[in-house]
CSV table of C-alpha atoms in Angstrom, one decimal:
chain,number,residue,atom,x,y,z
A,207,MET,CA,12.1,-9.7,8.6
A,208,ARG,CA,8.4,-9.5,8.5
A,209,ILE,CA,7.3,-6.4,7.0
A,210,LEU,CA,3.8,-4.8,7.0
A,211,LEU,CA,3.1,-2.0,4.3
A,212,SER,CA,-0.1,-0.3,4.8
A,213,THR,CA,-2.3,2.4,3.1
A,214,ILE,CA,-5.5,3.4,2.2
A,215,GLY,CA,-6.3,4.8,-0.8
A,216,SER,CA,-6.6,4.5,-4.7
A,217,ARG,CA,-3.8,3.0,-7.2
A,218,GLY,CA,-1.7,5.8,-6.7
A,219,ASP,CA,-1.3,5.4,-3.1
A,220,VAL,CA,-1.0,1.4,-3.5
A,221,GLN,CA,1.3,0.9,-6.4
A,222,PRO,CA,4.4,2.6,-4.7
A,223,LEU,CA,4.0,0.4,-1.7
A,224,VAL,CA,3.8,-2.8,-4.0
A,225,ALA,CA,7.0,-1.5,-5.9
A,226,LEU,CA,8.8,-1.1,-2.3
A,227,GLY,CA,7.2,-4.8,-1.4
A,228,VAL,CA,8.8,-6.1,-4.6
A,229,GLN,CA,12.1,-4.7,-3.9
A,230,LEU,CA,12.1,-5.9,-0.2
A,231,LYS,CA,10.9,-9.4,-1.6
A,232,ALA,CA,13.8,-9.6,-3.8
A,233,LEU,CA,15.9,-8.8,-1.0
A,234,GLY,CA,14.8,-11.9,1.2
A,235,GLN,CA,12.4,-10.3,3.3
A,236,ALA,CA,8.8,-11.4,4.1
A,237,VAL,CA,6.3,-8.8,2.7
A,238,ARG,CA,2.6,-8.4,3.3
A,239,LEU,CA,0.1,-5.6,2.5
A,240,CYS,CA,-2.7,-4.2,4.2
A,241,VAL,CA,-4.5,-2.3,1.4
A,242,PRO,CA,-8.1,-1.8,-0.1
A,243,PRO,CA,-9.6,-5.1,-1.6
A,244,ASP,CA,-9.8,-3.6,-4.8
A,245,PHE,CA,-5.9,-4.5,-4.9
A,246,LYS,CA,-5.9,-8.0,-3.2
A,247,ASP,CA,-5.7,-10.0,-6.4
A,248,TRP,CA,-3.2,-8.0,-8.4
A,249,ILE,CA,-0.8,-7.9,-5.3
A,250,GLU,CA,-1.0,-11.7,-4.5
A,251,GLY,CA,-0.2,-12.5,-8.3
A,252,LEU,CA,2.8,-10.8,-7.3
A,253,GLY,CA,3.5,-13.6,-4.5
A,254,MET,CA,2.8,-11.1,-1.6
A,255,PRO,CA,-0.1,-11.9,1.0
A,256,VAL,CA,-3.0,-9.0,1.5
A,257,THR,CA,-5.0,-8.3,4.3
A,258,PRO,CA,-8.1,-6.3,3.0
A,259,ILE,CA,-9.0,-3.2,4.6
A,260,GLY,CA,-12.4,-1.1,4.3
A,261,PRO,CA,-14.6,-1.3,1.4
A,262,GLU,CA,-13.8,-1.3,-2.2
A,263,LEU,CA,-13.1,2.1,-3.6
A,264,ARG,CA,-13.5,2.0,-7.3
A,265,TRP,CA,-17.0,2.9,-7.2
A,266,THR,CA,-15.8,6.4,-5.7
A,267,GLY,CA,-14.6,7.2,-8.9
A,268,LYS,CA,-18.1,7.0,-10.4
A,269,ALA,CA,-20.1,9.4,-8.1
A,270,SER,CA,-21.2,12.2,-10.1
A,271,PRO,CA,-19.0,15.3,-9.4
A,272,ALA,CA,-22.2,17.3,-9.1
A,273,ALA,CA,-23.3,15.1,-5.9
A,274,ALA,CA,-23.7,16.8,-2.8
A,275,LEU,CA,-20.5,16.7,-0.5
A,276,PRO,CA,-21.0,14.7,2.8
A,277,THR,CA,-22.4,16.9,5.8
A,278,PRO,CA,-20.2,17.4,8.6
A,279,GLU,CA,-22.1,14.8,10.6
A,280,GLN,CA,-21.6,12.4,7.7
A,281,ARG,CA,-18.1,13.1,7.4
A,282,CYS,CA,-17.5,12.5,11.2
A,283,GLN,CA,-19.3,9.2,11.2
A,284,MET,CA,-17.0,8.0,8.0
A,285,MET,CA,-14.0,9.2,10.0
A,286,GLU,CA,-14.9,7.3,13.3
A,287,GLY,CA,-15.6,4.2,11.0
A,288,THR,CA,-12.6,4.3,9.3
A,289,VAL,CA,-10.2,4.8,12.3
A,290,ALA,CA,-12.1,2.0,14.2
A,291,THR,CA,-11.5,-0.2,11.3
A,292,GLN,CA,-7.8,0.6,11.0
A,293,PHE,CA,-7.2,-0.3,14.5
A,294,GLU,CA,-9.0,-3.5,14.1
A,295,THR,CA,-7.6,-4.7,10.6
A,296,ILE,CA,-4.1,-3.1,10.6
A,297,SER,CA,-3.5,-4.9,14.4
A,298,GLU,CA,-4.8,-8.3,12.8
A,299,ALA,CA,-2.4,-7.7,9.8
A,300,ALA,CA,0.6,-6.5,11.9
A,301,GLN,CA,0.8,-9.8,14.1
A,302,GLY,CA,4.3,-11.3,13.9
A,303,CYS,CA,5.6,-8.5,11.9
A,304,ASP,CA,9.2,-6.7,12.8
A,305,VAL,CA,8.1,-3.3,11.2
A,306,ILE,CA,5.3,-1.4,9.7
A,307,VAL,CA,5.9,1.2,6.5
A,308,GLY,CA,2.8,3.4,6.4
A,309,ALA,CA,2.2,5.7,3.3
A,310,SER,CA,-0.5,8.2,2.8
A,311,ALA,CA,-1.7,10.5,5.6
A,312,LEU,CA,-4.8,8.7,6.2
A,313,GLN,CA,-2.6,6.0,8.5
A,314,ILE,CA,-4.2,7.1,11.8
A,315,ALA,CA,-3.9,3.8,13.7
A,316,ALA,CA,-0.6,2.3,12.2
A,317,PRO,CA,1.8,4.3,14.4
A,318,SER,CA,-0.1,3.5,17.6
A,319,ILE,CA,-0.3,-0.2,16.6
A,320,ALA,CA,3.7,-0.1,16.1
A,321,GLU,CA,3.9,1.6,19.3
A,322,LYS,CA,1.7,-0.9,21.4
A,323,MET,CA,3.7,-3.8,19.6
A,324,ASN,CA,7.1,-2.2,20.3
A,325,ILE,CA,8.2,-2.3,16.7
A,326,PRO,CA,9.4,0.4,14.4
A,327,TYR,CA,7.3,2.5,12.3
A,328,TYR,CA,8.1,4.4,9.2
A,329,PHE,CA,5.9,7.0,7.6
A,330,ALA,CA,6.4,7.6,3.8
A,331,ALA,CA,4.8,10.6,1.8
A,332,TYR,CA,4.9,10.7,-2.3
A,333,CYS,CA,5.0,14.4,-2.2
A,334,PRO,CA,7.0,17.1,-0.5
A,335,ALA,CA,3.8,19.1,0.0
A,336,VAL,CA,2.5,16.4,2.6
A,337,LEU,CA,5.1,17.0,4.9
A,338,PRO,CA,5.5,20.3,6.7
A,339,SER,CA,7.7,23.0,5.4
A,340,PRO,CA,7.6,27.3,5.3
A,341,ARG,CA,8.9,26.7,1.9
A,342,HIS,CA,5.5,25.3,0.4
A,343,ALA,CA,1.9,25.2,1.3
A,344,PRO,CA,-0.2,22.4,2.8
A,345,PRO,CA,-1.9,19.7,0.5
A,346,VAL,CA,-5.2,21.3,-0.8
A,347,LEU,CA,-8.5,19.3,0.8
A,348,ALA,CA,-11.2,20.6,-1.5
A,349,MET,CA,-13.8,18.4,0.2
A,350,LEU,CA,-13.2,20.8,3.3
A,351,GLY,CA,-13.5,24.1,1.0
A,352,ASP,CA,-9.5,24.5,0.7
A,353,LYS,CA,-8.4,26.5,-2.3
A,354,PRO,CA,-4.7,26.4,-3.5
A,355,ALA,CA,-2.6,29.1,-1.6
A,356,SER,CA,-1.3,32.1,-3.2
A,357,ALA,CA,2.6,32.3,-3.5
A,358,ASN,CA,4.4,33.3,-0.2
A,359,PRO,CA,7.8,33.4,0.8
A,360,ASP,CA,6.9,31.7,4.3
A,361,TYR,CA,3.9,29.3,4.7
A,362,SER,CA,4.6,28.6,8.6
A,363,GLU,CA,0.9,30.1,9.3
A,364,LEU,CA,-0.9,27.8,6.8
A,365,TRP,CA,1.1,24.9,8.5
A,366,ALA,CA,0.0,26.0,11.9
A,367,GLN,CA,-3.6,25.9,10.7
A,368,ASP,CA,-3.2,22.8,9.2
A,369,ALA,CA,-1.8,21.3,12.5
A,370,GLN,CA,-4.7,22.7,14.3
A,371,ARG,CA,-7.2,21.0,11.8
A,372,TRP,CA,-5.3,17.7,12.5
A,373,ASN,CA,-6.2,17.9,16.3
A,374,ASP,CA,-9.6,18.9,15.5
A,375,GLN,CA,-10.5,16.3,13.2
A,376,TRP,CA,-8.8,13.3,14.5
A,377,SER,CA,-7.7,13.6,18.3
A,378,ALA,CA,-11.1,12.7,19.7
A,379,LEU,CA,-10.9,9.8,17.5
A,380,LEU,CA,-7.5,8.6,18.0
A,381,ASN,CA,-7.0,9.1,21.6
A,382,PRO,CA,-9.5,6.7,23.1
A,383,HIS,CA,-8.2,3.8,21.0
A,384,ARG,CA,-4.8,4.8,22.4
A,385,THR,CA,-6.2,4.8,25.8
A,386,ARG,CA,-7.8,1.2,25.2
A,387,LEU,CA,-4.2,0.1,24.1
A,388,GLY,CA,-2.7,1.5,27.5
A,389,LEU,CA,-0.7,4.3,25.2
A,390,THR,CA,-0.7,7.8,26.6
A,391,PRO,CA,-2.9,10.2,24.6
A,392,VAL,CA,-1.2,12.3,21.7
A,393,SER,CA,-1.4,16.1,21.8
A,394,ASP,CA,-0.2,16.8,18.1
A,395,VAL,CA,-2.0,14.2,16.0
A,396,ARG,CA,-0.1,15.3,12.4
A,397,SER,CA,3.4,15.0,14.3
A,398,HIS,CA,2.5,11.4,15.5
A,399,ILE,CA,1.2,10.4,12.1
A,400,LEU,CA,4.0,11.6,10.0
A,401,THR,CA,6.6,11.0,12.6
A,402,SER,CA,9.7,13.1,13.4
A,403,GLN,CA,11.7,11.4,10.5
A,404,PRO,CA,9.5,10.8,7.6
A,405,TRP,CA,10.7,9.3,4.2
A,406,LEU,CA,9.9,11.2,1.0
A,407,ALA,CA,9.2,8.9,-2.0
A,408,ALA,CA,9.3,11.5,-4.8
A,409,ASP,CA,12.2,12.1,-7.3
A,410,PRO,CA,14.6,14.8,-6.4
A,411,VAL,CA,14.5,16.5,-9.4
A,412,LEU,CA,10.7,16.4,-9.9
A,413,GLY,CA,9.7,17.1,-6.2
A,414,PRO,CA,12.8,17.9,-4.3
A,415,TRP,CA,12.9,18.4,-0.3
A,416,PRO,CA,13.1,22.3,0.0
A,417,ASP,CA,15.7,22.1,2.7
A,418,PRO,CA,18.5,19.7,1.4
A,419,GLY,CA,20.3,20.1,4.8
A,420,ASP,CA,17.4,18.8,6.7
A,421,GLN,CA,18.3,15.4,7.8
A,422,ALA,CA,14.8,14.9,9.3
A,423,VAL,CA,13.6,13.8,6.0
A,424,PHE,CA,15.1,10.8,3.9
A,425,GLN,CA,14.4,11.2,0.4
A,426,SER,CA,14.8,8.2,-1.6
A,427,GLY,CA,13.6,8.8,-5.1
A,428,ALA,CA,10.0,7.6,-6.3
A,429,TRP,CA,8.9,4.1,-5.7
A,430,ILE,CA,8.4,2.8,-9.1
A,431,LEU,CA,6.9,-0.5,-10.1
A,432,PRO,CA,8.9,-1.9,-13.0
A,433,ASP,CA,6.5,-3.2,-15.8
A,434,ASP,CA,7.6,-5.3,-18.9
A,435,GLN,CA,3.9,-6.0,-20.0
A,436,PRO,CA,3.5,-5.4,-23.8
A,437,LEU,CA,0.6,-3.3,-24.7
A,438,ALA,CA,-2.6,-4.7,-25.9
A,439,PRO,CA,-2.7,-5.4,-29.7
A,440,GLU,CA,-5.7,-3.1,-30.0
A,441,LEU,CA,-3.5,-0.4,-28.5
A,442,GLU,CA,-0.6,-1.2,-30.4
A,443,LYS,CA,-2.5,-1.2,-33.6
A,444,PHE,CA,-4.1,2.3,-32.8
A,445,LEU,CA,-0.2,3.7,-32.2
A,446,GLU,CA,1.0,2.5,-35.5
A,447,ALA,CA,-1.9,3.6,-37.5
A,448,GLY,CA,-0.6,7.4,-37.3
A,449,GLU,CA,1.2,10.2,-35.4
A,450,PRO,CA,1.6,9.9,-31.9
A,451,PRO,CA,-1.3,10.9,-30.4
A,452,ILE,CA,-2.2,12.8,-26.9
A,453,TYR,CA,-3.3,10.6,-23.9
A,454,PHE,CA,-6.0,12.0,-21.8
A,455,GLY,CA,-6.7,10.3,-18.2
A,456,PHE,CA,-7.8,11.2,-14.8
A,457,GLY,CA,-6.9,7.8,-13.1
A,458,SER,CA,-9.1,6.7,-10.3
A,459,ILE,CA,-10.6,10.2,-9.1
A,460,ARG,CA,-13.8,11.6,-10.1
A,461,ALA,CA,-14.0,13.4,-13.8
A,462,PRO,CA,-15.5,16.8,-14.0
A,463,GLN,CA,-18.6,16.7,-16.2
A,464,GLY,CA,-18.3,17.1,-19.7
A,465,LEU,CA,-14.6,16.1,-19.7
A,466,SER,CA,-14.6,13.5,-22.5
A,467,GLN,CA,-16.2,16.1,-24.7
A,468,ALA,CA,-13.6,18.7,-24.0
A,469,MET,CA,-10.7,16.3,-24.4
A,470,MET,CA,-11.7,15.1,-27.6
A,471,ALA,CA,-12.6,18.8,-28.8
A,472,ALA,CA,-9.1,19.9,-27.9
A,473,ALA,CA,-7.4,17.1,-29.5
A,474,ARG,CA,-9.0,17.5,-32.8
A,475,ALA,CA,-8.6,21.3,-32.7
A,476,LEU,CA,-5.0,20.5,-33.0
A,477,GLY,CA,-5.2,17.9,-35.4
A,478,ARG,CA,-4.4,15.1,-33.1
A,479,ARG,CA,-5.6,12.0,-32.2
A,480,ALA,CA,-6.5,11.0,-28.8
A,481,ILE,CA,-6.2,7.9,-26.4
A,482,ILE,CA,-8.7,8.1,-23.5
A,483,LEU,CA,-8.1,6.3,-20.1
A,484,ARG,CA,-11.5,4.8,-18.8
A,485,GLY,CA,-10.2,4.8,-15.2
A,486,TRP,CA,-12.4,4.4,-12.2
A,487,THR,CA,-14.8,7.3,-13.8
A,488,ASP,CA,-15.5,5.2,-17.2
A,489,LEU,CA,-14.2,8.0,-19.3
A,490,SER,CA,-15.0,7.3,-23.2
A,491,PRO,CA,-14.7,9.0,-26.2
A,492,VAL,CA,-17.7,10.7,-27.2
A,493,ASP,CA,-18.1,8.9,-30.7
A,494,ASN,CA,-16.6,5.9,-32.2
A,495,GLY,CA,-14.2,8.0,-34.7
A,496,PRO,CA,-11.2,6.4,-35.9
A,497,ASP,CA,-9.1,9.2,-34.2
A,498,CYS,CA,-9.9,8.1,-30.9
A,499,LEU,CA,-9.5,5.0,-28.6
A,500,SER,CA,-10.7,4.0,-24.8
A,501,ILE,CA,-8.4,2.0,-22.8
A,502,GLY,CA,-8.1,0.4,-19.5
A,503,GLU,CA,-5.1,-0.1,-17.4
A,504,THR,CA,-1.8,-0.7,-19.4
A,505,ASN,CA,1.7,-0.2,-19.2
A,506,PHE,CA,2.0,3.8,-18.7
A,507,LEU,CA,5.8,3.7,-18.6
A,508,THR,CA,5.8,2.2,-22.3
A,509,LEU,CA,2.9,4.0,-23.4
A,510,PHE,CA,3.9,7.6,-22.6
A,511,LYS,CA,7.1,7.2,-24.7
A,512,ARG,CA,4.9,6.9,-27.6
A,513,VAL,CA,2.6,9.8,-27.1
A,514,VAL,CA,2.8,13.7,-28.1
A,515,ALA,CA,1.6,14.7,-24.6
A,516,VAL,CA,0.1,13.4,-21.3
A,517,VAL,CA,-3.0,15.2,-19.9
A,518,HIS,CA,-3.9,14.0,-16.5
A,519,HIS,CA,-5.2,15.1,-13.0
A,520,GLY,CA,-1.9,15.5,-11.5
A,521,GLY,CA,-1.2,12.4,-9.3
A,522,ALA,CA,2.6,11.5,-8.2
A,523,GLY,CA,2.5,8.4,-9.9
A,524,THR,CA,1.5,9.8,-13.4
A,525,THR,CA,3.4,12.8,-13.1
A,526,THR,CA,6.6,10.6,-12.4
A,527,ALA,CA,5.8,8.2,-15.1
A,528,GLY,CA,5.1,11.3,-18.0
A,529,ALA,CA,8.7,12.6,-16.7
A,530,LEU,CA,10.5,9.4,-17.0
A,531,ALA,CA,8.8,8.8,-20.7
A,532,GLY,CA,10.0,12.6,-21.6
A,533,ALA,CA,6.5,13.5,-22.5
A,534,PRO,CA,5.2,16.9,-22.2
A,535,GLN,CA,2.3,17.2,-19.8
A,536,VAL,CA,-0.7,19.4,-18.8
A,537,LEU,CA,-1.9,18.8,-15.3
A,538,ILE,CA,-5.4,19.5,-14.2
A,539,PRO,CA,-5.5,19.6,-10.6
A,540,GLN,CA,-8.3,18.9,-8.4
A,541,HIS,CA,-7.1,18.3,-4.9
A,542,TYR,CA,-4.5,17.3,-2.5
A,543,ASP,CA,-1.0,16.9,-3.8
A,544,GLN,CA,-2.1,17.6,-7.3
A,545,HIS,CA,-1.9,21.3,-7.2
A,546,TYR,CA,1.9,21.0,-6.1
A,547,TRP,CA,2.7,18.6,-9.3
A,548,ALA,CA,0.9,21.0,-11.5
A,549,GLN,CA,3.2,24.0,-10.3
A,550,ARG,CA,6.4,21.8,-10.4
A,551,ILE,CA,5.7,20.6,-14.1
A,552,GLN,CA,5.2,24.1,-15.3
A,553,GLN,CA,8.2,25.5,-13.2
A,554,LEU,CA,10.5,22.7,-14.7
A,555,GLY,CA,9.2,23.6,-18.3
A,556,LEU,CA,8.0,20.0,-18.7
A,557,GLY,CA,4.4,21.2,-19.8
A,558,SER,CA,1.7,23.5,-18.4
A,559,ALA,CA,-0.4,23.6,-15.4
A,560,HIS,CA,-4.4,24.0,-16.4
A,561,ALA,CA,-6.1,26.2,-13.9
A,562,PRO,CA,-7.7,24.0,-11.2
A,563,ILE,CA,-11.3,24.6,-12.8
A,564,THR,CA,-13.3,22.5,-14.8
A,565,PRO,CA,-11.7,22.5,-18.1
A,566,THR,CA,-13.4,23.5,-21.4
A,567,ALA,CA,-12.2,22.6,-24.9
A,568,ASP,CA,-10.8,26.0,-25.2
A,569,SER,CA,-9.0,25.9,-22.1
A,570,LEU,CA,-7.6,22.6,-22.8
A,571,THR,CA,-6.4,23.4,-26.3
A,572,SER,CA,-4.7,26.4,-25.0
A,573,ALA,CA,-3.0,24.5,-22.4
A,574,LEU,CA,-1.9,21.7,-24.7
A,575,GLU,CA,-0.5,24.4,-27.2
A,576,ARG,CA,1.6,25.4,-24.7
A,577,ALA,CA,2.9,22.1,-23.9
A,578,LEU,CA,3.4,21.1,-27.3
A,579,ARG,CA,6.0,23.6,-28.1
A,580,PRO,CA,9.4,22.1,-29.5
A,581,GLU,CA,11.2,23.5,-26.5
A,582,VAL,CA,9.0,21.9,-24.1
A,583,ALA,CA,9.5,18.5,-25.7
A,584,ALA,CA,13.2,19.1,-25.8
A,585,ARG,CA,13.3,20.1,-22.3
A,586,ALA,CA,10.9,17.1,-21.3
A,587,GLN,CA,13.5,14.6,-22.9
A,588,SER,CA,16.6,16.1,-21.2
A,589,VAL,CA,14.9,15.9,-17.6
A,590,ALA,CA,13.9,12.3,-18.5
A,591,ARG,CA,17.6,11.4,-18.3
A,592,GLN,CA,17.7,12.8,-14.8
A,593,VAL,CA,14.8,11.2,-13.2
A,594,ARG,CA,15.8,8.3,-10.9
A,595,ARG,CA,14.4,4.6,-11.3
A,596,ASP,CA,15.9,3.2,-8.1
A,597,GLY,CA,14.1,4.7,-5.4
A,598,ALA,CA,12.2,1.6,-4.0
A,599,ARG,CA,15.4,-0.4,-4.3
A,600,VAL,CA,17.2,2.7,-2.2
A,601,ALA,CA,14.2,2.6,0.3
A,602,ALA,CA,14.2,-1.2,0.8
A,603,GLN,CA,18.0,-1.4,1.4
A,604,ARG,CA,17.6,1.6,3.8
A,605,LEU,CA,14.9,-0.2,5.4
A,606,ILE,CA,16.7,-3.5,6.1
A,607,ALA,CA,19.9,-1.5,7.2
A,608,GLU,CA,18.0,0.1,9.8
A,609,VAL,CA,15.5,-2.5,11.3
A,610,GLN,CA,17.5,-5.7,11.0
A,611,PRO,CA,20.2,-4.7,13.8
A,612,ARG,CA,17.3,-4.4,16.2
């Protein structure tokens, strides 16, 4: 089969699809990806062709957290632009393909393109909270002023509001493109994008679908990209020079102001060394002390086994990597599904959830003290043995079994 894997987003959105692609390729399928240009060289180095979509995204991590949010007019222009780009670029990338797999909720055009081509379309979410259920709240869209929902036995009303917002934001942008393709307008944009039978690429221990009897959602396990790359010599030397350090990283999202200073102050208050991931924000230690090291992209599955705790923003990939390594975690959620993962890590006893505010040295120290308790480390090691590593393989086999007979 010829399979198109499509997403728009940062590394956390792209890497799981790459993991799926690697497994599909190993099973004899022809795989291509449609992703932001930041990842083209890396993916093509793995033997899969890439159609770049949209502008490079790395610059978004360097924007000041204090910068003004886009106005409603600017946001509308951006949304209109991305929909037009998607219809043009994904249509080109999908030529000759037998199936499209889209990941992340920004896949506005892909379902319509698959419908026009009369080929199957599969939507994959990396977190249960992306998919509607009365048992959990919708994702937190901080840019639109959302705040984390308070505990509630039934979140149906929030999901109804979420469906209306989908229609308000995207219906007038999506349906004209569908009309030009000869397709009927959609009245429920969210259901159209997420499909009636979505896939959930999340570990069933860390992020279980709340209704196990719901046959509409297929949960494969997280799509983890194997990595056998050795750690850089400088990083190895630092790790070997003392006790296991604390890892701090904010991935590709904007970091709150003063985060590096708060991280280093918290680590030193606890008598710990620190490793700081530069990420897209270019975080760095506040000084050149021998107790800290700044690093770029690395083999996190290996590194996290050698740190005493992992402090991060709460992305699905980092949360899963930390759990696989058996490392206690501190999550500092900022938006979207990160609040769900922070809650889950705390509920499972694998670490602590920092309040969704700008961290200070004191607040980080307090969160780390809770995560560094011996019982948390023991629990993290126990759960690590339960986390699945075969999710991408399971999903690849399922896709082949469902689509090939067609």
